[in-house]
């Protein structure tokens, strides 16, 4: 089911500017706005963003970046962020794999992959030890984007995993084996994004152990800050006991409404305390982002010119450019709970 990688990002139409000079010329040709024309100013800004992001090409990371997208609080845009960032990265030329570890299977729905009962999925990987290569499906709308789906069977995996050996690292071992096979075959993935359920169970622990980085979407509301502190404590526990190499690399502010003082205050607080890892880009509240999954699409294909699609392209650009400067980390030794108990 896996195809050899190609670096896509062909323009959507022939009018897309191909060089920086072309883009600059188009930006300069836009009508000037003034304080008396706020609507024109907004239109000009969005048009300028579209021009600057058209035909976007991103630098490949030195090694595959495995990012766990997590937040213990529900409804913060975690799955939405996972699928749209993945689509944005793929459209900009990256080869991306989404691992859906949420029993609801919403990421699988948004990417348009089959995830009915009986379809090889992450359940078979975790419980039966099925090779990941047998579960990977290609996203039909975005070349270069693949997905390991989640089915309803995954809801029972928490109980079945309890009695298994090395239950916390089963996903990590499967992903590592798959990535090694792909790289050996010359088909290296650039990014793996793991979508988590909004709870701290064995599925989420497996996702944290599998990841090297944590990406945290934060809704711009007050309760989101409380959830952030709880999540950081969880990451510290995983670092101490199971995955020493895990670190929080990225915070993305979602559902941002610039018209409210609360959203601005939350954004300012997060940037003040986590300046180095908070992206400049904020994802706005957007009807188009919410509508896209009902058509089994991401907003990147559903409405590529919308403010939401542009925001995720900008976020993908920031993530890729930051990662291009990181050295390839040494792989630390993993520990299981059984090993920890033996040492004690």
PDB file of C-alpha atoms in Angstrom, residues 8-240:
ATOM      1  CA  UNK A   8       5.201  17.185  -4.432  1.00  0.00           C
ATOM      2  CA  UNK A   9       3.980  20.776  -4.137  1.00  0.00           C
ATOM      3  CA  UNK A  10       2.962  21.388  -7.689  1.00  0.00           C
ATOM      4  CA  UNK A  11       1.076  24.680  -8.024  1.00  0.00           C
ATOM      5  CA  UNK A  12      -2.687  24.494  -7.880  1.00  0.00           C
ATOM      6  CA  UNK A  13      -3.020  26.554 -11.030  1.00  0.00           C
ATOM      7  CA  UNK A  14      -0.841  28.178 -13.633  1.00  0.00           C
ATOM      8  CA  UNK A  15      -1.182  31.661 -12.118  1.00  0.00           C
ATOM      9  CA  UNK A  16       0.769  30.700  -8.967  1.00  0.00           C
ATOM     10  CA  UNK A  17       3.989  32.754  -8.722  1.00  0.00           C
ATOM     11  CA  UNK A  18       7.090  30.588  -8.971  1.00  0.00           C
ATOM     12  CA  UNK A  19       9.866  32.892  -7.737  1.00  0.00           C
ATOM     13  CA  UNK A  20      10.407  35.360  -4.912  1.00  0.00           C
ATOM     14  CA  UNK A  21      10.496  38.197  -7.461  1.00  0.00           C
ATOM     15  CA  UNK A  22       7.107  37.123  -8.837  1.00  0.00           C
ATOM     16  CA  UNK A  23       5.647  37.059  -5.341  1.00  0.00           C
ATOM     17  CA  UNK A  24       7.108  40.457  -4.464  1.00  0.00           C
ATOM     18  CA  UNK A  25       5.710  41.958  -7.668  1.00  0.00           C
ATOM     19  CA  UNK A  26       2.227  40.643  -6.900  1.00  0.00           C
ATOM     20  CA  UNK A  27       2.346  41.912  -3.309  1.00  0.00           C
ATOM     21  CA  UNK A  28       3.383  45.384  -4.480  1.00  0.00           C
ATOM     22  CA  UNK A  29       0.498  45.437  -6.954  1.00  0.00           C
ATOM     23  CA  UNK A  30      -2.112  44.997  -4.206  1.00  0.00           C
ATOM     24  CA  UNK A  31      -4.207  48.096  -3.392  1.00  0.00           C
ATOM     25  CA  UNK A  32      -3.108  50.043  -0.341  1.00  0.00           C
ATOM     26  CA  UNK A  33      -5.361  50.038   2.719  1.00  0.00           C
ATOM     27  CA  UNK A  34      -5.899  52.708   5.342  1.00  0.00           C
ATOM     28  CA  UNK A  35      -7.415  52.826   8.860  1.00  0.00           C
ATOM     29  CA  UNK A  36     -10.650  53.955   7.199  1.00  0.00           C
ATOM     30  CA  UNK A  37     -10.880  50.701   5.210  1.00  0.00           C
ATOM     31  CA  UNK A  38     -10.463  47.837   7.727  1.00  0.00           C
ATOM     32  CA  UNK A  39     -12.138  45.298   5.433  1.00  0.00           C
ATOM     33  CA  UNK A  40      -9.758  46.144   2.602  1.00  0.00           C
ATOM     34  CA  UNK A  41      -6.833  45.873   5.018  1.00  0.00           C
ATOM     35  CA  UNK A  42      -7.936  42.377   6.047  1.00  0.00           C
ATOM     36  CA  UNK A  43      -8.418  41.300   2.432  1.00  0.00           C
ATOM     37  CA  UNK A  44      -5.013  42.681   1.513  1.00  0.00           C
ATOM     38  CA  UNK A  45      -3.364  40.808   4.384  1.00  0.00           C
ATOM     39  CA  UNK A  46      -4.984  37.488   3.453  1.00  0.00           C
ATOM     40  CA  UNK A  47      -4.094  37.943  -0.214  1.00  0.00           C
ATOM     41  CA  UNK A  48      -0.496  38.728   0.695  1.00  0.00           C
ATOM     42  CA  UNK A  49      -0.331  35.563   2.814  1.00  0.00           C
ATOM     43  CA  UNK A  50      -1.682  33.462  -0.061  1.00  0.00           C
ATOM     44  CA  UNK A  51       0.919  34.876  -2.438  1.00  0.00           C
ATOM     45  CA  UNK A  52       3.798  34.327  -0.004  1.00  0.00           C
ATOM     46  CA  UNK A  53       2.741  30.727   0.778  1.00  0.00           C
ATOM     47  CA  UNK A  54       1.963  29.665  -2.787  1.00  0.00           C
ATOM     48  CA  UNK A  55       4.141  26.811  -3.993  1.00  0.00           C
ATOM     49  CA  UNK A  56       5.675  26.554  -0.511  1.00  0.00           C
ATOM     50  CA  UNK A  57       8.712  24.241  -0.283  1.00  0.00           C
ATOM     51  CA  UNK A  58      10.095  23.231   3.105  1.00  0.00           C
ATOM     52  CA  UNK A  59      13.564  21.989   4.141  1.00  0.00           C
ATOM     53  CA  UNK A  60      13.717  18.269   4.913  1.00  0.00           C
ATOM     54  CA  UNK A  61      14.754  17.396   8.467  1.00  0.00           C
ATOM     55  CA  UNK A  62      18.059  15.578   8.904  1.00  0.00           C
ATOM     56  CA  UNK A  63      16.184  12.602  10.355  1.00  0.00           C
ATOM     57  CA  UNK A  64      12.536  11.625  10.699  1.00  0.00           C
ATOM     58  CA  UNK A  65      10.798  13.786  13.293  1.00  0.00           C
ATOM     59  CA  UNK A  66       8.317  11.788  15.390  1.00  0.00           C
ATOM     60  CA  UNK A  67       5.910  14.212  17.047  1.00  0.00           C
ATOM     61  CA  UNK A  68       3.200  13.283  19.553  1.00  0.00           C
ATOM     62  CA  UNK A  69       0.277  15.701  19.359  1.00  0.00           C
ATOM     63  CA  UNK A  70      -1.237  15.707  22.825  1.00  0.00           C
ATOM     64  CA  UNK A  71      -3.397  17.562  25.285  1.00  0.00           C
ATOM     65  CA  UNK A  72      -5.240  15.888  28.154  1.00  0.00           C
ATOM     66  CA  UNK A  73      -8.028  18.431  27.778  1.00  0.00           C
ATOM     67  CA  UNK A  74     -10.561  17.591  25.064  1.00  0.00           C
ATOM     68  CA  UNK A  75     -11.864  19.967  22.427  1.00  0.00           C
ATOM     69  CA  UNK A  76      -8.686  21.993  21.937  1.00  0.00           C
ATOM     70  CA  UNK A  77      -8.208  21.144  18.258  1.00  0.00           C
ATOM     71  CA  UNK A  78      -5.753  18.291  18.758  1.00  0.00           C
ATOM     72  CA  UNK A  79      -6.967  16.001  15.966  1.00  0.00           C
ATOM     73  CA  UNK A  80      -7.708  18.986  13.730  1.00  0.00           C
ATOM     74  CA  UNK A  81      -4.157  20.211  14.243  1.00  0.00           C
ATOM     75  CA  UNK A  82      -2.694  16.759  13.567  1.00  0.00           C
ATOM     76  CA  UNK A  83      -4.397  16.203  10.220  1.00  0.00           C
ATOM     77  CA  UNK A  84      -4.092  19.755   8.920  1.00  0.00           C
ATOM     78  CA  UNK A  85      -0.434  20.136   9.870  1.00  0.00           C
ATOM     79  CA  UNK A  86       0.247  16.767   8.261  1.00  0.00           C
ATOM     80  CA  UNK A  87      -1.533  17.827   5.070  1.00  0.00           C
ATOM     81  CA  UNK A  88       0.270  21.183   5.038  1.00  0.00           C
ATOM     82  CA  UNK A  89       3.669  19.512   5.422  1.00  0.00           C
ATOM     83  CA  UNK A  90       2.854  17.000   2.687  1.00  0.00           C
ATOM     84  CA  UNK A  91       1.683  19.709   0.293  1.00  0.00           C
ATOM     85  CA  UNK A  92       4.984  21.508   0.884  1.00  0.00           C
ATOM     86  CA  UNK A  93       6.955  18.467  -0.267  1.00  0.00           C
ATOM     87  CA  UNK A  94       7.377  16.401   2.876  1.00  0.00           C
ATOM     88  CA  UNK A  95       6.542  12.706   3.235  1.00  0.00           C
ATOM     89  CA  UNK A  96       4.282  12.422   6.278  1.00  0.00           C
ATOM     90  CA  UNK A  97       2.685   9.604   8.287  1.00  0.00           C
ATOM     91  CA  UNK A  98      -0.234  10.147  10.673  1.00  0.00           C
ATOM     92  CA  UNK A  99      -0.739   7.489  13.358  1.00  0.00           C
ATOM     93  CA  UNK A 100      -4.307   7.656  14.685  1.00  0.00           C
ATOM     94  CA  UNK A 101      -4.273   6.304  18.248  1.00  0.00           C
ATOM     95  CA  UNK A 102      -7.650   7.743  19.271  1.00  0.00           C
ATOM     96  CA  UNK A 103     -10.456   5.111  19.339  1.00  0.00           C
ATOM     97  CA  UNK A 104     -12.845   7.715  17.911  1.00  0.00           C
ATOM     98  CA  UNK A 105     -10.914   7.543  14.635  1.00  0.00           C
ATOM     99  CA  UNK A 106     -11.517  11.201  13.794  1.00  0.00           C
ATOM    100  CA  UNK A 107      -8.088  11.663  12.207  1.00  0.00           C
ATOM    101  CA  UNK A 108      -8.771   8.671   9.952  1.00  0.00           C
ATOM    102  CA  UNK A 109     -12.100  10.211   8.929  1.00  0.00           C
ATOM    103  CA  UNK A 110     -10.555  13.587   8.120  1.00  0.00           C
ATOM    104  CA  UNK A 111      -7.865  11.970   5.967  1.00  0.00           C
ATOM    105  CA  UNK A 112     -10.427   9.942   4.025  1.00  0.00           C
ATOM    106  CA  UNK A 113      -8.933   6.519   4.801  1.00  0.00           C
ATOM    107  CA  UNK A 114     -10.923   3.354   5.455  1.00  0.00           C
ATOM    108  CA  UNK A 115     -11.368   2.583   9.149  1.00  0.00           C
ATOM    109  CA  UNK A 116     -14.401   0.338   9.454  1.00  0.00           C
ATOM    110  CA  UNK A 117     -14.275  -2.744  11.700  1.00  0.00           C
ATOM    111  CA  UNK A 118     -11.907  -5.373  10.366  1.00  0.00           C
ATOM    112  CA  UNK A 119      -9.570  -2.970   8.545  1.00  0.00           C
ATOM    113  CA  UNK A 120      -5.923  -3.487   9.613  1.00  0.00           C
ATOM    114  CA  UNK A 121      -5.282  -0.688  12.080  1.00  0.00           C
ATOM    115  CA  UNK A 122      -3.275   0.436  15.073  1.00  0.00           C
ATOM    116  CA  UNK A 123      -5.196  -2.081  17.181  1.00  0.00           C
ATOM    117  CA  UNK A 124      -3.577  -4.971  15.321  1.00  0.00           C
ATOM    118  CA  UNK A 125      -0.186  -3.288  15.747  1.00  0.00           C
ATOM    119  CA  UNK A 126      -0.500  -2.868  19.519  1.00  0.00           C
ATOM    120  CA  UNK A 127      -2.318  -6.062  20.434  1.00  0.00           C
ATOM    121  CA  UNK A 128      -1.394  -8.583  17.735  1.00  0.00           C
ATOM    122  CA  UNK A 129       2.047  -7.303  16.764  1.00  0.00           C
ATOM    123  CA  UNK A 130       1.105  -6.793  13.108  1.00  0.00           C
ATOM    124  CA  UNK A 131       3.844  -5.013  11.092  1.00  0.00           C
ATOM    125  CA  UNK A 132       2.959  -1.359  10.562  1.00  0.00           C
ATOM    126  CA  UNK A 133       3.564  -1.634   6.819  1.00  0.00           C
ATOM    127  CA  UNK A 134       0.449  -3.838   6.560  1.00  0.00           C
ATOM    128  CA  UNK A 135      -1.780  -1.123   8.043  1.00  0.00           C
ATOM    129  CA  UNK A 136      -0.577   2.043   6.303  1.00  0.00           C
ATOM    130  CA  UNK A 137      -3.012   3.647   3.821  1.00  0.00           C
ATOM    131  CA  UNK A 138      -2.385   6.519   1.416  1.00  0.00           C
ATOM    132  CA  UNK A 139      -4.503   9.657   1.853  1.00  0.00           C
ATOM    133  CA  UNK A 140      -6.538   9.945  -1.377  1.00  0.00           C
ATOM    134  CA  UNK A 141      -6.473  13.762  -1.523  1.00  0.00           C
ATOM    135  CA  UNK A 142      -2.905  14.644  -0.530  1.00  0.00           C
ATOM    136  CA  UNK A 143       0.062  12.945  -2.262  1.00  0.00           C
ATOM    137  CA  UNK A 144       2.853  12.123   0.152  1.00  0.00           C
ATOM    138  CA  UNK A 145       0.503  11.761   3.142  1.00  0.00           C
ATOM    139  CA  UNK A 146      -0.178   8.328   4.710  1.00  0.00           C
ATOM    140  CA  UNK A 147      -2.174   7.175   7.718  1.00  0.00           C
ATOM    141  CA  UNK A 148      -2.339   4.270  10.140  1.00  0.00           C
ATOM    142  CA  UNK A 149      -6.082   4.255  10.918  1.00  0.00           C
ATOM    143  CA  UNK A 150      -7.897   3.636  14.194  1.00  0.00           C
ATOM    144  CA  UNK A 151     -10.989   1.431  14.379  1.00  0.00           C
ATOM    145  CA  UNK A 152     -13.563   0.851  17.124  1.00  0.00           C
ATOM    146  CA  UNK A 153     -11.612  -2.208  18.297  1.00  0.00           C
ATOM    147  CA  UNK A 154      -9.020   0.193  19.712  1.00  0.00           C
ATOM    148  CA  UNK A 155     -11.412   1.129  22.526  1.00  0.00           C
ATOM    149  CA  UNK A 156     -10.733  -2.277  24.112  1.00  0.00           C
ATOM    150  CA  UNK A 157      -6.972  -2.130  23.686  1.00  0.00           C
ATOM    151  CA  UNK A 158      -6.414  -0.355  27.024  1.00  0.00           C
ATOM    152  CA  UNK A 159      -7.592  -3.453  28.911  1.00  0.00           C
ATOM    153  CA  UNK A 160      -5.802  -5.950  26.656  1.00  0.00           C
ATOM    154  CA  UNK A 161      -2.478  -4.120  26.921  1.00  0.00           C
ATOM    155  CA  UNK A 162      -2.382  -4.228  30.736  1.00  0.00           C
ATOM    156  CA  UNK A 163      -1.097  -7.801  30.935  1.00  0.00           C
ATOM    157  CA  UNK A 164       1.337  -7.554  27.995  1.00  0.00           C
ATOM    158  CA  UNK A 165       5.121  -7.409  28.267  1.00  0.00           C
ATOM    159  CA  UNK A 166       6.644  -3.966  27.537  1.00  0.00           C
ATOM    160  CA  UNK A 167       3.132  -2.608  27.077  1.00  0.00           C
ATOM    161  CA  UNK A 168       4.266   1.029  27.100  1.00  0.00           C
ATOM    162  CA  UNK A 169       6.730   0.698  24.206  1.00  0.00           C
ATOM    163  CA  UNK A 170       4.841  -1.452  21.705  1.00  0.00           C
ATOM    164  CA  UNK A 171       3.998   1.495  19.445  1.00  0.00           C
ATOM    165  CA  UNK A 172       7.552   2.870  19.638  1.00  0.00           C
ATOM    166  CA  UNK A 173       9.061  -0.429  18.517  1.00  0.00           C
ATOM    167  CA  UNK A 174       6.602  -0.784  15.641  1.00  0.00           C
ATOM    168  CA  UNK A 175       7.195   2.761  14.383  1.00  0.00           C
ATOM    169  CA  UNK A 176      10.985   2.429  14.656  1.00  0.00           C
ATOM    170  CA  UNK A 177      10.955  -0.858  12.755  1.00  0.00           C
ATOM    171  CA  UNK A 178       8.731   0.576  10.032  1.00  0.00           C
ATOM    172  CA  UNK A 179      10.803   3.745   9.622  1.00  0.00           C
ATOM    173  CA  UNK A 180      14.008   1.691   9.388  1.00  0.00           C
ATOM    174  CA  UNK A 181      12.474  -0.495   6.673  1.00  0.00           C
ATOM    175  CA  UNK A 182      11.326   2.538   4.720  1.00  0.00           C
ATOM    176  CA  UNK A 183      14.669   4.323   4.983  1.00  0.00           C
ATOM    177  CA  UNK A 184      16.524   1.168   3.903  1.00  0.00           C
ATOM    178  CA  UNK A 185      14.267   1.014   0.850  1.00  0.00           C
ATOM    179  CA  UNK A 186      15.001   4.678   0.055  1.00  0.00           C
ATOM    180  CA  UNK A 187      11.509   5.816   1.088  1.00  0.00           C
ATOM    181  CA  UNK A 188      12.293   7.833   4.204  1.00  0.00           C
ATOM    182  CA  UNK A 189       9.455   9.623   5.952  1.00  0.00           C
ATOM    183  CA  UNK A 190      10.138  13.185   7.063  1.00  0.00           C
ATOM    184  CA  UNK A 191       7.460  13.465   9.762  1.00  0.00           C
ATOM    185  CA  UNK A 192       5.381  11.102  11.868  1.00  0.00           C
ATOM    186  CA  UNK A 193       2.501  12.736  13.758  1.00  0.00           C
ATOM    187  CA  UNK A 194       0.812  10.638  16.456  1.00  0.00           C
ATOM    188  CA  UNK A 195      -2.712  11.716  17.441  1.00  0.00           C
ATOM    189  CA  UNK A 196      -3.648  10.895  21.060  1.00  0.00           C
ATOM    190  CA  UNK A 197      -6.953  10.367  22.855  1.00  0.00           C
ATOM    191  CA  UNK A 198      -7.848  13.112  25.390  1.00  0.00           C
ATOM    192  CA  UNK A 199      -7.025  10.954  28.415  1.00  0.00           C
ATOM    193  CA  UNK A 200      -3.972   9.512  30.129  1.00  0.00           C
ATOM    194  CA  UNK A 201      -4.197   5.756  29.536  1.00  0.00           C
ATOM    195  CA  UNK A 202      -1.940   3.182  27.948  1.00  0.00           C
ATOM    196  CA  UNK A 203      -2.742   4.467  24.446  1.00  0.00           C
ATOM    197  CA  UNK A 204      -1.502   7.942  25.361  1.00  0.00           C
ATOM    198  CA  UNK A 205       1.507   6.533  27.219  1.00  0.00           C
ATOM    199  CA  UNK A 206       2.411   4.500  24.108  1.00  0.00           C
ATOM    200  CA  UNK A 207       2.165   7.688  22.033  1.00  0.00           C
ATOM    201  CA  UNK A 208       4.462   9.560  24.441  1.00  0.00           C
ATOM    202  CA  UNK A 209       7.011   6.754  24.437  1.00  0.00           C
ATOM    203  CA  UNK A 210       6.888   6.604  20.628  1.00  0.00           C
ATOM    204  CA  UNK A 211       7.504  10.342  20.212  1.00  0.00           C
ATOM    205  CA  UNK A 212      10.706  12.311  20.356  1.00  0.00           C
ATOM    206  CA  UNK A 213       8.861  15.627  20.456  1.00  0.00           C
ATOM    207  CA  UNK A 214       5.539  16.764  21.904  1.00  0.00           C
ATOM    208  CA  UNK A 215       3.375  19.264  20.045  1.00  0.00           C
ATOM    209  CA  UNK A 216       0.711  20.825  22.268  1.00  0.00           C
ATOM    210  CA  UNK A 217      -2.317  22.582  20.745  1.00  0.00           C
ATOM    211  CA  UNK A 218      -3.780  25.072  23.221  1.00  0.00           C
ATOM    212  CA  UNK A 219      -7.218  26.582  22.887  1.00  0.00           C
ATOM    213  CA  UNK A 220      -7.170  30.287  23.662  1.00  0.00           C
ATOM    214  CA  UNK A 221      -9.414  30.031  26.718  1.00  0.00           C
ATOM    215  CA  UNK A 222      -8.719  30.161  30.450  1.00  0.00           C
ATOM    216  CA  UNK A 223      -9.157  26.458  31.266  1.00  0.00           C
ATOM    217  CA  UNK A 224      -6.576  25.584  28.628  1.00  0.00           C
ATOM    218  CA  UNK A 225      -3.823  26.951  30.884  1.00  0.00           C
ATOM    219  CA  UNK A 226      -4.783  24.579  33.687  1.00  0.00           C
ATOM    220  CA  UNK A 227      -4.671  21.655  31.270  1.00  0.00           C
ATOM    221  CA  UNK A 228      -1.232  22.738  30.080  1.00  0.00           C
ATOM    222  CA  UNK A 229       0.315  22.511  33.551  1.00  0.00           C
ATOM    223  CA  UNK A 230      -1.119  19.010  34.024  1.00  0.00           C
ATOM    224  CA  UNK A 231       0.215  17.913  30.647  1.00  0.00           C
ATOM    225  CA  UNK A 232       3.718  19.196  31.382  1.00  0.00           C
ATOM    226  CA  UNK A 233       3.774  17.171  34.613  1.00  0.00           C
ATOM    227  CA  UNK A 234       2.767  14.083  32.623  1.00  0.00           C
ATOM    228  CA  UNK A 235       5.563  14.671  30.112  1.00  0.00           C
ATOM    229  CA  UNK A 236       8.063  14.971  32.987  1.00  0.00           C
ATOM    230  CA  UNK A 237       6.900  11.618  34.375  1.00  0.00           C
ATOM    231  CA  UNK A 238       7.313   9.969  30.973  1.00  0.00           C
ATOM    232  CA  UNK A 239      10.781  11.489  30.676  1.00  0.00           C
ATOM    233  CA  UNK A 240      11.801  10.206  34.096  1.00  0.00           C
TER     234      UNK A 240
END
